[in-house]
Short mmCIF file of C-alpha atoms and ligand atoms in Angstrom, two decimals:
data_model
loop_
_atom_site.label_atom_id
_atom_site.label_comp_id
_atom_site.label_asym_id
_atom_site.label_seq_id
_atom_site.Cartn_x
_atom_site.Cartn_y
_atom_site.Cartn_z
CA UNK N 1 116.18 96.32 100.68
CA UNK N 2 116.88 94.13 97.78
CA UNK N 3 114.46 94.70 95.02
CA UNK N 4 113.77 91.64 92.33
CA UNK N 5 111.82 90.67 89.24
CA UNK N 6 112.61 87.93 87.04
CA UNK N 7 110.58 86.66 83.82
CA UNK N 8 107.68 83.98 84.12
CA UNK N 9 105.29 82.22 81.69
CA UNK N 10 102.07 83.78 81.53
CA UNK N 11 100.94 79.84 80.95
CA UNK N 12 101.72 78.92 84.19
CA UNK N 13 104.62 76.68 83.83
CA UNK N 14 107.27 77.09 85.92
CA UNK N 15 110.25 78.19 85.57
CA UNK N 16 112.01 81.90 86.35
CA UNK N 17 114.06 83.90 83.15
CA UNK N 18 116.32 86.52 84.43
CA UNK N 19 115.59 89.98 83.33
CA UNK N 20 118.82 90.42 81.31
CA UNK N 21 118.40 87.22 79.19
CA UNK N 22 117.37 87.33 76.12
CA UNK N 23 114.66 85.70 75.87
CA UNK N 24 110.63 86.66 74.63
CA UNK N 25 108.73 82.90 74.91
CA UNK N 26 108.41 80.28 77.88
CA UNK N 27 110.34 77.69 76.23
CA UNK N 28 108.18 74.91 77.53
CA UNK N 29 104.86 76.33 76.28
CA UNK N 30 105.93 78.81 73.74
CA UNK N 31 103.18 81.49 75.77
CA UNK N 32 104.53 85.13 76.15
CA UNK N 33 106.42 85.81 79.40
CA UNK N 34 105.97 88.75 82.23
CA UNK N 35 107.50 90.60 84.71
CA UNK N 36 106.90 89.80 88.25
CA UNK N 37 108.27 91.31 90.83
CA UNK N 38 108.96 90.27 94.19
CA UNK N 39 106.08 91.56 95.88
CA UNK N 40 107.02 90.62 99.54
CA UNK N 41 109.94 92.93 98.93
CA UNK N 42 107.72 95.59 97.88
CA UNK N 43 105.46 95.38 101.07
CA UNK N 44 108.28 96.06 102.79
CA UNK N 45 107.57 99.79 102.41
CA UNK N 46 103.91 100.95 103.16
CA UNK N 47 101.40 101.81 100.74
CA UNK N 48 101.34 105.32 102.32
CA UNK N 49 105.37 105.29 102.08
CA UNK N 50 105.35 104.18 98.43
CA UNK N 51 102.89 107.15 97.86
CA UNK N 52 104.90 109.47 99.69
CA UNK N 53 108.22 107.87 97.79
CA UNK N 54 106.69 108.62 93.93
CA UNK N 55 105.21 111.71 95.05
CA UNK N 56 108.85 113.55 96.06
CA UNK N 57 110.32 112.20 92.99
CA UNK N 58 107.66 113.28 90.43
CA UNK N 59 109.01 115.57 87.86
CA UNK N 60 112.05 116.35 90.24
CA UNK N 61 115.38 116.88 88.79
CA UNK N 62 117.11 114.48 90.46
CA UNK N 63 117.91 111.89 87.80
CA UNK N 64 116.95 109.46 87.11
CA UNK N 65 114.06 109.63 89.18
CA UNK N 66 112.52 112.76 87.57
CA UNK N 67 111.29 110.49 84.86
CA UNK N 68 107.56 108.96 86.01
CA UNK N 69 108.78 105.27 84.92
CA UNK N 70 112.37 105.58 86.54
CA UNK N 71 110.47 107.39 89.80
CA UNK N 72 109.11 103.85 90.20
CA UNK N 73 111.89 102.19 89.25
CA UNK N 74 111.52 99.26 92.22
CA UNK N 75 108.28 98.30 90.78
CA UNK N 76 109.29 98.65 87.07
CA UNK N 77 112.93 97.26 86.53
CA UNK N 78 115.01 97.25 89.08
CA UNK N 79 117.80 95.47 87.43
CA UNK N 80 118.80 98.04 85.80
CA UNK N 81 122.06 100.69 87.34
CA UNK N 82 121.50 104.22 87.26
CA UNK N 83 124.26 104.51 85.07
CA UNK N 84 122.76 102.63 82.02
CA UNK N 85 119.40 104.09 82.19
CA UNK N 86 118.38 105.99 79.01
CA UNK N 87 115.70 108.24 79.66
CA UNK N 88 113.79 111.76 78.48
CA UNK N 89 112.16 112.47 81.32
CA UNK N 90 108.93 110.44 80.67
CA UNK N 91 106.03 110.30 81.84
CA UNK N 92 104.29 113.70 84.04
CA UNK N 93 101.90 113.45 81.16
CA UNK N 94 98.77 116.63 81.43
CA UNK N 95 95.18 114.89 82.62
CA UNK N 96 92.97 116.93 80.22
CA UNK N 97 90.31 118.01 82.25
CA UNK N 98 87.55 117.99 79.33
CA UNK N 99 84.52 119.57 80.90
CA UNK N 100 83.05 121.23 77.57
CA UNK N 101 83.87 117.81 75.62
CA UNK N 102 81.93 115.90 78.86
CA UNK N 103 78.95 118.06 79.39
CA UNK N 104 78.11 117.78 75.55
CA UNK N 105 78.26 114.00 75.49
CA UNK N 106 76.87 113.55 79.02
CA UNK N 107 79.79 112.53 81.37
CA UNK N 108 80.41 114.74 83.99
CA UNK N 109 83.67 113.57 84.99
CA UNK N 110 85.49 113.19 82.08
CA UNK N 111 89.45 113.19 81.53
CA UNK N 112 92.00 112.92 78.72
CA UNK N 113 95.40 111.45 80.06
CA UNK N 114 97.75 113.18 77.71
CA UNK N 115 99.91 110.16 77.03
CA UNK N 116 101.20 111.60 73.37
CA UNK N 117 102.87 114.81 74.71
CA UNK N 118 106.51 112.81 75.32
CA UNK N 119 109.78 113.03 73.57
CA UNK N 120 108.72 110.95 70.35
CA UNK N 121 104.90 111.70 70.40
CA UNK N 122 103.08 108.71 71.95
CA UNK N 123 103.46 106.63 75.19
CA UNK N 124 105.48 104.81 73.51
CA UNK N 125 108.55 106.27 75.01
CA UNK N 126 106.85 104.98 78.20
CA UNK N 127 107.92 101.54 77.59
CA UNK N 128 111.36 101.78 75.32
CA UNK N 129 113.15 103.76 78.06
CA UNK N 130 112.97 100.44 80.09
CA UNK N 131 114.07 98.28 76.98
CA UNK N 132 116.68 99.84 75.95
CA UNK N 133 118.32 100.88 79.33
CA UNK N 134 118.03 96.83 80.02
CA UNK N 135 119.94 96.82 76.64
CA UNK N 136 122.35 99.01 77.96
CA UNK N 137 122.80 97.24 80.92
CA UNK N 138 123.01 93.81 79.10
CA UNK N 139 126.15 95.57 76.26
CA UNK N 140 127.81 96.80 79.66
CA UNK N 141 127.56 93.34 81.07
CA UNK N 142 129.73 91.81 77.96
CA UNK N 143 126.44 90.58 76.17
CA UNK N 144 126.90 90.80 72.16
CA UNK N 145 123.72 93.05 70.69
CA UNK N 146 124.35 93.88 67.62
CA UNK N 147 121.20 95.87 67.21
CA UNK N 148 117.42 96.15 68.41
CA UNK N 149 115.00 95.69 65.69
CA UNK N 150 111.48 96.10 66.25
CA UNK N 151 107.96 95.94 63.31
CA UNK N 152 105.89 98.82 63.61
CA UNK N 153 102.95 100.80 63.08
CA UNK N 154 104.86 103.81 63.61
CA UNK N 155 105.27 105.04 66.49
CA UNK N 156 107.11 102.47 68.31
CA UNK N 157 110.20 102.83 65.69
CA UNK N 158 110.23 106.56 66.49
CA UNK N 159 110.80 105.42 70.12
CA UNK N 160 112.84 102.76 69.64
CA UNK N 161 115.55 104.69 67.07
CA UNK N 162 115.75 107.52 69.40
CA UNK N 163 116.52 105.94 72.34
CA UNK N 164 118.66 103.61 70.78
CA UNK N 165 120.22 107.24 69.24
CA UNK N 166 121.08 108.51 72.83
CA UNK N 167 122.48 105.36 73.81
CA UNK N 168 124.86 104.98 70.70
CA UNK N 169 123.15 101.16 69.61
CA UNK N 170 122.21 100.37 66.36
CA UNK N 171 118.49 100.48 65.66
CA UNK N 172 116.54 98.46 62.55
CA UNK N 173 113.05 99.22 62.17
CA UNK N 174 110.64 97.43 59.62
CA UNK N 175 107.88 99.26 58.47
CA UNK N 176 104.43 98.49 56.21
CA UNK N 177 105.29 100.89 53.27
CA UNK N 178 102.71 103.14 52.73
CA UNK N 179 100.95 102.60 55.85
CA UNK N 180 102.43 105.01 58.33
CA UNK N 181 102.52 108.70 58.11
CA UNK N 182 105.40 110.95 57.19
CA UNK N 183 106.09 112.18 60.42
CA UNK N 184 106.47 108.55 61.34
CA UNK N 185 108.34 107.68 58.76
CA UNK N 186 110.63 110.60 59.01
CA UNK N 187 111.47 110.04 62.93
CA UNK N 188 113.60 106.59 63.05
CA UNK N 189 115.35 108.50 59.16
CA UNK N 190 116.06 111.35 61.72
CA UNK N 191 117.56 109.36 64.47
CA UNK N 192 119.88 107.07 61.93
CA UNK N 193 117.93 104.16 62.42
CA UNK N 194 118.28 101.47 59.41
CA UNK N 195 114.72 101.87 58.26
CA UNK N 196 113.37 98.62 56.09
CA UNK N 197 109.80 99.37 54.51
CA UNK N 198 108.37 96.22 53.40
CA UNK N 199 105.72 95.42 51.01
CA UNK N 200 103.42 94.04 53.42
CA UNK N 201 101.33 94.93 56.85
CA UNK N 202 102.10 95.54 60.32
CA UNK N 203 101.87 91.38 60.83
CA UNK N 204 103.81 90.70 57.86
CA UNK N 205 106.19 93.35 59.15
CA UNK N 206 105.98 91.13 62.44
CA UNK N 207 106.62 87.66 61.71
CA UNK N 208 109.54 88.60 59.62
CA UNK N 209 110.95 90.28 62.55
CA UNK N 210 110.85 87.76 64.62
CA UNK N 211 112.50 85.38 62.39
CA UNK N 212 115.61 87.86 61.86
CA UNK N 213 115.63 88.10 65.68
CA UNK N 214 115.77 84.97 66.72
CA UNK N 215 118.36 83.39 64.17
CA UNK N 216 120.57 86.72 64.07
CA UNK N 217 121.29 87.25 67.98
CA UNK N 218 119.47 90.78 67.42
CA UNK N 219 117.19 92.51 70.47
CA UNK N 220 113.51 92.44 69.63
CA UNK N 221 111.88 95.22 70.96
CA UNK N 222 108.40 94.52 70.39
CA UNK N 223 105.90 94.11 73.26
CA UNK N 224 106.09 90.56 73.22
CA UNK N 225 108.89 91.50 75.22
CA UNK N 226 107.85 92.62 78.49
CA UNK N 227 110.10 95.10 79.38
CA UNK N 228 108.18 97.56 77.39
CA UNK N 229 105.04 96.63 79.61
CA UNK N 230 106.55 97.60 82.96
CA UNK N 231 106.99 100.99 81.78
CA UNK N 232 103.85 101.57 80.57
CA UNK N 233 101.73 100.16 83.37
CA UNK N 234 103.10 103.46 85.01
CA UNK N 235 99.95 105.29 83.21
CA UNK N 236 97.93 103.68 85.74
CA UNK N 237 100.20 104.40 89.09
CA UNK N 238 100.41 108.17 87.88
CA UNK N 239 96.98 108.49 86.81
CA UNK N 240 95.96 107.57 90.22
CA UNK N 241 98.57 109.97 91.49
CA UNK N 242 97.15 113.04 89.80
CA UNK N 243 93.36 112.36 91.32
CA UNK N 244 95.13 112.24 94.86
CA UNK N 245 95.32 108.15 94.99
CA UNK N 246 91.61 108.06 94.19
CA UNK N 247 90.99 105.35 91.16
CA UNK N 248 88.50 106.57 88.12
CA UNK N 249 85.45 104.34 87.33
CA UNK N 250 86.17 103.84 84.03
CA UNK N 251 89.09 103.85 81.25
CA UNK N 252 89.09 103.52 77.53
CA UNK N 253 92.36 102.82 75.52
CA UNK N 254 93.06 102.01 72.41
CA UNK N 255 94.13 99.02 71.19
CA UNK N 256 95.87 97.64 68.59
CA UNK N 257 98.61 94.85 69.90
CA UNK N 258 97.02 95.12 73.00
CA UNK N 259 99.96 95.52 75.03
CA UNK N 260 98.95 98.81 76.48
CA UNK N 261 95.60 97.87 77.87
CA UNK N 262 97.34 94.52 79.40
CA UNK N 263 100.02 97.25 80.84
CA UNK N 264 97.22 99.85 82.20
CA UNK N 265 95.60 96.35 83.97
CA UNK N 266 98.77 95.11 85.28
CA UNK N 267 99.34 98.86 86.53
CA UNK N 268 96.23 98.98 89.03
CA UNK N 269 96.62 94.94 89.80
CA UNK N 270 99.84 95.79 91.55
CA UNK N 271 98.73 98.72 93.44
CA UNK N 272 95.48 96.77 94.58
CA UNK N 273 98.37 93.90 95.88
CA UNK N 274 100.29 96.46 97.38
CA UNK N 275 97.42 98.29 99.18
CA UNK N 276 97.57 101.77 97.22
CA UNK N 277 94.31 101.36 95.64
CA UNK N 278 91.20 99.50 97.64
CA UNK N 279 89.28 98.96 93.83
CA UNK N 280 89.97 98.45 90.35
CA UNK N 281 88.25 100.53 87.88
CA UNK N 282 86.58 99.13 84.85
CA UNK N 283 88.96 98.68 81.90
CA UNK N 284 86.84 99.48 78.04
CA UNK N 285 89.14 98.64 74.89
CA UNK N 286 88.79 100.68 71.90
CA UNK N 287 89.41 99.11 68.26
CA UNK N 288 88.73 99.92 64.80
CA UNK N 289 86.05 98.18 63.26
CA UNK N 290 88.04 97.84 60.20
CA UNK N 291 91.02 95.92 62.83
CA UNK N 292 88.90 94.24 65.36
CA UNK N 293 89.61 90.86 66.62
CA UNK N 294 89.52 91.88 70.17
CA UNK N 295 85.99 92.76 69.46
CA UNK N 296 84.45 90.23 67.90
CA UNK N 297 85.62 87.81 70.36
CA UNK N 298 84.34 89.87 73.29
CA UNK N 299 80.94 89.53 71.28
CA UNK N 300 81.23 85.98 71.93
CA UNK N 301 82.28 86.78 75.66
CA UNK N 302 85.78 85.88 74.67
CA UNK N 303 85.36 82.24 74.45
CA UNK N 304 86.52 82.34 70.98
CA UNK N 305 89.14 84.02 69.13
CA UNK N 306 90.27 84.46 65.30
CA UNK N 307 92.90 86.60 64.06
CA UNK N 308 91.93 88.96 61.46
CA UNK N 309 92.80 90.31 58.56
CA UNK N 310 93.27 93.96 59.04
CA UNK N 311 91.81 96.40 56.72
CA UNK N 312 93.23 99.94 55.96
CA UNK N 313 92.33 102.66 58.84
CA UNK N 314 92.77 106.22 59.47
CA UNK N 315 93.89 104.77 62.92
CA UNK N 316 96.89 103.47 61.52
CA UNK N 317 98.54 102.37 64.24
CA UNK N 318 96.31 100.04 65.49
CA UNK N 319 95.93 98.45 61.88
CA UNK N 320 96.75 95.08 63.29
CA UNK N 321 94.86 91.80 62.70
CA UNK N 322 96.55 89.40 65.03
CA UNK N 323 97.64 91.09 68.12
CA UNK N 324 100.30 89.46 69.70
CA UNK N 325 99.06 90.08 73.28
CA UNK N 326 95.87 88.51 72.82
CA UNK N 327 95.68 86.51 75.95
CA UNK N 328 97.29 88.55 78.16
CA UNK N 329 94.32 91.22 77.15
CA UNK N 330 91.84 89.03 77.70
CA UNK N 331 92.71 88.30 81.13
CA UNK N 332 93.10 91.59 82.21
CA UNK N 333 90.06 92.41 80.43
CA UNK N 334 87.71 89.63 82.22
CA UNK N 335 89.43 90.62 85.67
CA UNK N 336 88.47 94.68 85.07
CA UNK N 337 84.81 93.90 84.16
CA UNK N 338 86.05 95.08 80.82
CA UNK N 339 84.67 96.23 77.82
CA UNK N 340 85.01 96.31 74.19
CA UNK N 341 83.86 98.88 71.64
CA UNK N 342 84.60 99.24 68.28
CA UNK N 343 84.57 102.74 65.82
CA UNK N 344 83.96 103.03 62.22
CA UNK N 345 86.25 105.20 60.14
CA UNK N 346 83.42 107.79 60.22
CA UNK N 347 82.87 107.50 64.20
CA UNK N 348 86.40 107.83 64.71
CA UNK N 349 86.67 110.49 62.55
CA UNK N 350 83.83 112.73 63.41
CA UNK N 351 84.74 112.06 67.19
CA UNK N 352 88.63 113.33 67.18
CA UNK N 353 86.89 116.67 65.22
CA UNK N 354 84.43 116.70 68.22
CA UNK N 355 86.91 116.61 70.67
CA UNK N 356 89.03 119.19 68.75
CA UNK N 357 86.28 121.55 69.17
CA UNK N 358 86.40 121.79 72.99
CA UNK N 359 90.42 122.26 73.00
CA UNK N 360 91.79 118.53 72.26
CA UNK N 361 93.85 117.44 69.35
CA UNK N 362 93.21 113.99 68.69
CA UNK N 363 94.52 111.51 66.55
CA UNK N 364 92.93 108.99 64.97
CA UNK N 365 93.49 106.19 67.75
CA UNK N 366 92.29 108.63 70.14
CA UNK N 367 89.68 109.20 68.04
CA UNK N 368 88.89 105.43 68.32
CA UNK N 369 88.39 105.93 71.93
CA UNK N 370 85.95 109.04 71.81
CA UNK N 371 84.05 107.36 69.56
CA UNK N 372 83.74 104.51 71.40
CA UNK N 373 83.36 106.16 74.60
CA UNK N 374 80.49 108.57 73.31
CA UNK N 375 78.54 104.66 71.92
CA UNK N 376 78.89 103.36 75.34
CA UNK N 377 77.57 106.70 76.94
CA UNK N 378 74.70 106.36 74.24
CA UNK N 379 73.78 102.90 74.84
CA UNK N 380 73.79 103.62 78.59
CA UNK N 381 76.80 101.05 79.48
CA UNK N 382 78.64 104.37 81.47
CA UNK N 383 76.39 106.65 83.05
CA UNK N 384 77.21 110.02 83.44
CA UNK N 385 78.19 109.79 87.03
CA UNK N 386 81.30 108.14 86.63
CA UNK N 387 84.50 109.41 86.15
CA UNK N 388 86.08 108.73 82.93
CA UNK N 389 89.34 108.80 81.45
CA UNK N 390 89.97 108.29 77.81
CA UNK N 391 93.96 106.97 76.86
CA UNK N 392 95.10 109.70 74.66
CA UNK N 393 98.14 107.57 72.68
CA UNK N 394 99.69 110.20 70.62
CA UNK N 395 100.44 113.56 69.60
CA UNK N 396 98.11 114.59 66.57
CA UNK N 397 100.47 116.51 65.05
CA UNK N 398 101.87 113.17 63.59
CA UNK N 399 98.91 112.51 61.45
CA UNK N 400 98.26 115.81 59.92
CA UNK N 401 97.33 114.19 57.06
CA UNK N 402 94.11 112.73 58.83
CA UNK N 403 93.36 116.16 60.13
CA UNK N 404 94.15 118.35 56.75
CA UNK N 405 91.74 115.47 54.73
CA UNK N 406 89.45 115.36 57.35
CA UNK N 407 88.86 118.77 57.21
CA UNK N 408 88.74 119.25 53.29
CA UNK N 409 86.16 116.02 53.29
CA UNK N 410 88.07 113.63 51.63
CA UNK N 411 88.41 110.94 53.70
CA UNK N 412 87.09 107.73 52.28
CA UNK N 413 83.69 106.96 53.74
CA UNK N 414 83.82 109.66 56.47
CA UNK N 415 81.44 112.36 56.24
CA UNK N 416 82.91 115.62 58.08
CA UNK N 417 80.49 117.16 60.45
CA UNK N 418 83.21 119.39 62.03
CA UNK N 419 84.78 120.65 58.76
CA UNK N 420 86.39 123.90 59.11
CA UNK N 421 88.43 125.44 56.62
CA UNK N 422 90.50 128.61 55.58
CA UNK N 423 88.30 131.73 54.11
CA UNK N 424 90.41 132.77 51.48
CA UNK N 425 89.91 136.62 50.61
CA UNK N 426 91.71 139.65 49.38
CA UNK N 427 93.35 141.99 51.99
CA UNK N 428 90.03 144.05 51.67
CA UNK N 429 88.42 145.41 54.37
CA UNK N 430 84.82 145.17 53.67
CA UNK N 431 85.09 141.82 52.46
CA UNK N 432 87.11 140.76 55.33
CA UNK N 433 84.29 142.10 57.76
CA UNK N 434 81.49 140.92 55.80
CA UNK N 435 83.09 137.38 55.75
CA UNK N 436 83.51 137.74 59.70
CA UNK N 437 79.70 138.68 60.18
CA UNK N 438 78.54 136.32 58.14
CA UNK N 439 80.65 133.53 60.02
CA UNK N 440 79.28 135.62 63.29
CA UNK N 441 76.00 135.78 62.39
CA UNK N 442 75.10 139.42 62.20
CA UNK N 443 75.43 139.70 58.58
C1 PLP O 1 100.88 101.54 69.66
C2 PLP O 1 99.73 102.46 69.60
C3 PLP O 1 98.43 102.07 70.01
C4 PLP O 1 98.08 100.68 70.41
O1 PLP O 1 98.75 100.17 71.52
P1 PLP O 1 98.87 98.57 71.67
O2 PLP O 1 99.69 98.39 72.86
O3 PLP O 1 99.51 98.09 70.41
O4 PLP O 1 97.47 98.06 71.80
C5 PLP O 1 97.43 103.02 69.99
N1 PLP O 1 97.65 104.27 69.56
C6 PLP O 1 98.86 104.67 69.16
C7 PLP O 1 99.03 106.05 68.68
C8 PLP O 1 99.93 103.78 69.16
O5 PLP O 1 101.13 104.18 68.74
ZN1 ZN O 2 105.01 78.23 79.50
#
């Protein structure tokens, strides 16, 4: 069976874009383009078959199919040859089973999809290894890429200059100086990337991107190009996978440019087409309230829509102000019965510490979600029946700043209810047990 996608206008127009042009826009309408597939191919195979298909591959070695995006490759780019894919394995991502973090906010079914613990340290490896391998497949083809450039928060240069790394292309990632954290800033340096930090924010960093793109021939590897999106709807096919095939009630993700949340959506849509799933779940997206122009048009049930201008947050990468999948959020967002919730710097603090307590390690972002997930639960909007599962986007070891300051109680306007820091003593023995009895209780 001949699998196919192509490019089409989210607008509606008509028109098909082959998936190894280079192209972002509809040129009629100027709307972002997706992927579709051809879905009559696809039912070619049962929904039990396609089960039975992903399961065998899942975290087997046979490569490329190992990898939980290139597992699914006929529903996530199947343009691409085997021989130009550039992978690390992604995907297989732990579901956090948080019972101690549930029970004490009052959901009894509550998961943490682990989406951070990945070759670069957030899901966004999910989406790049579909990029670049079309990349790859596009230089092989006789296509002149100089490079892939890409604005950031942070964690999709990290992504983007190692793959690029394995795949021997040249990277260029532009980054808002100051506003990402050394671990971030340190990953593209590592991988060779040509690193630009600019004196401006993430959408500064953005339009400027897309103007060197587009009159410079390079690859722009934002997720206005959606490539990246068919790779990460693959949260939702494997999420479903690890509760046997049976959908959650509800999910929370973060969002920032709002491509993930439009990926998660577009994840269940096609298994509900395809007959995997019988029911969508209910989709809640988490901003900052210092970032939060999903949010305040949801508040006007999304009839209008302003960008904003982002203010500094702990959740740095989702300091964005004009997301550039807006609409495509929206309309995943109105079809899942979504939600929106937004966190203060204090909420999303205190909430990341809470869920530290019970065994997580949260960043900030993920902190955006707990906090927002522990409102909703407050105000009654999830009950504690459901099952829930909260987006974890990245490995918290990247923002060990947040932690360290969070911990000493300096972070502006966040008051540390979790605080717990070093006892520092002299190698004495009664002091040392006095200090543990006292921390004990039995002093
Ligand atoms: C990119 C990112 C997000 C936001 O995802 P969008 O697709 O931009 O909405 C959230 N958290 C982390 C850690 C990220 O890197
Ligand atoms: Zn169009």
């Amino acid at each position: 069976m001949q699998f196919k996608a192509w490019f089409k206008c989210i607008g509606g127009c008509s028109g098909q874009y082959n998936l190894n042009e280079i192209i972002y826009k509809c040129p009629k309408c100027g709307s972002l383009l997706e992927v579709q597939h051809d879905l009559e191919a696809l039912k070619t195979r049962s929904a039990q078959g396609w089960k039975d298909l992903f399961y065998a591959r899942y975290r087997s070695s046979e490569w490329p199919y190992g990898s939980s995006i290139w597992g699914k490759k006929e529903m996530v780019c199947p343009a691409v040859a085997n021989e130009n894919i550039v992978s690390t394995y992604e995907g297989g991502s732990n579901m956090f089973w948080a019972e101690r973090l549930g029970r004490e906010i009052g959901v009894n079914d509550l998961w943490v999809k682990q989406c951070g613990n990945s070759h670069t340290g957030s899901f966004k490896d999910l989406g790049m290894t579909v990029l670049v391998s079309m990349v790859k497949q596009m230089i092989s083809e006789g296509k002149d890429i100089p490079a892939v450039a890409c604005a950031s928060t942070g964690d999709t240069s990290a992504a983007l200059a190692a793959y690029c790394a394995m795949a021997g292309i040249r990277a260029i990632v532009f980054l808002p100086r100051h506003k990402v954290s050394n671990t971030q800033l340190i990953q593209p340096l590592a991988n060779g990337a040509l690193t630009l930090s600019l004196d401006t924010d993430f959408d500064g960093c953005m339009q400027i991107v897309q103007d060197v793109c587009q009159k410079n021939n390079i690859y722009l590897a934002n997720s206005m190009n959606s490539l990246r999106i068919e790779g990460q709807k693959t949260i939702s096919i494997e999420m479903v996978q690890q509760f046997d095939w049976d959908v959650p009630d509800v999910i929370v993700v973060p969002g920032g440019n709002l491509g993930n949340i439009s990926a998660i959506g577009k994840g269940f849509l096609l298994m509900y087409d395809l007959g995997m799933i019988n029911r969508l779940p209910r989709l809640v997206c988490a901003q900052a309230e210092q970032a939060n122009p999903l949010y305040l048009s949801y508040l006007t049930g999304f009839k209008e829509y302003h960008p904003v201008q982002a203010k500094k947050t702990l959740a740095s990468a989702i300091q964005i102000g004009q997301p550039v999948s807006i609409e495509k959020a929206v309309r995943i967002l109105k079809r899942f019965d979504g939600m929106v919730e937004q966190a203060s710097e204090n909420e999303l603090a205190n909430a990341a510490a809470h869920a530290d307590r019970t065994g997580l390690m949260s960043c900030p972002h993920t902190g955006v979600a707990l906090a927002a997930l522990f409102k909703l639960v407050a105000k009654k909007k999830i009950s504690p029946r459901e099952r829930v599962v909260v987006i974890s986007t990245a490995n918290a070891l990247k923002f060990a700043e947040f932690q360290l300051g969070y911990h000493e109680n300096r972070l502006n306007g966040v008051t540390s209810r979790y605080s717990n820091l070093p006892i520092e003593l002299p190698a004495d023995y009664d002091r040392v047990t006095n200090a543990i009895f006292t921390a004990l209780g039995k002093a």
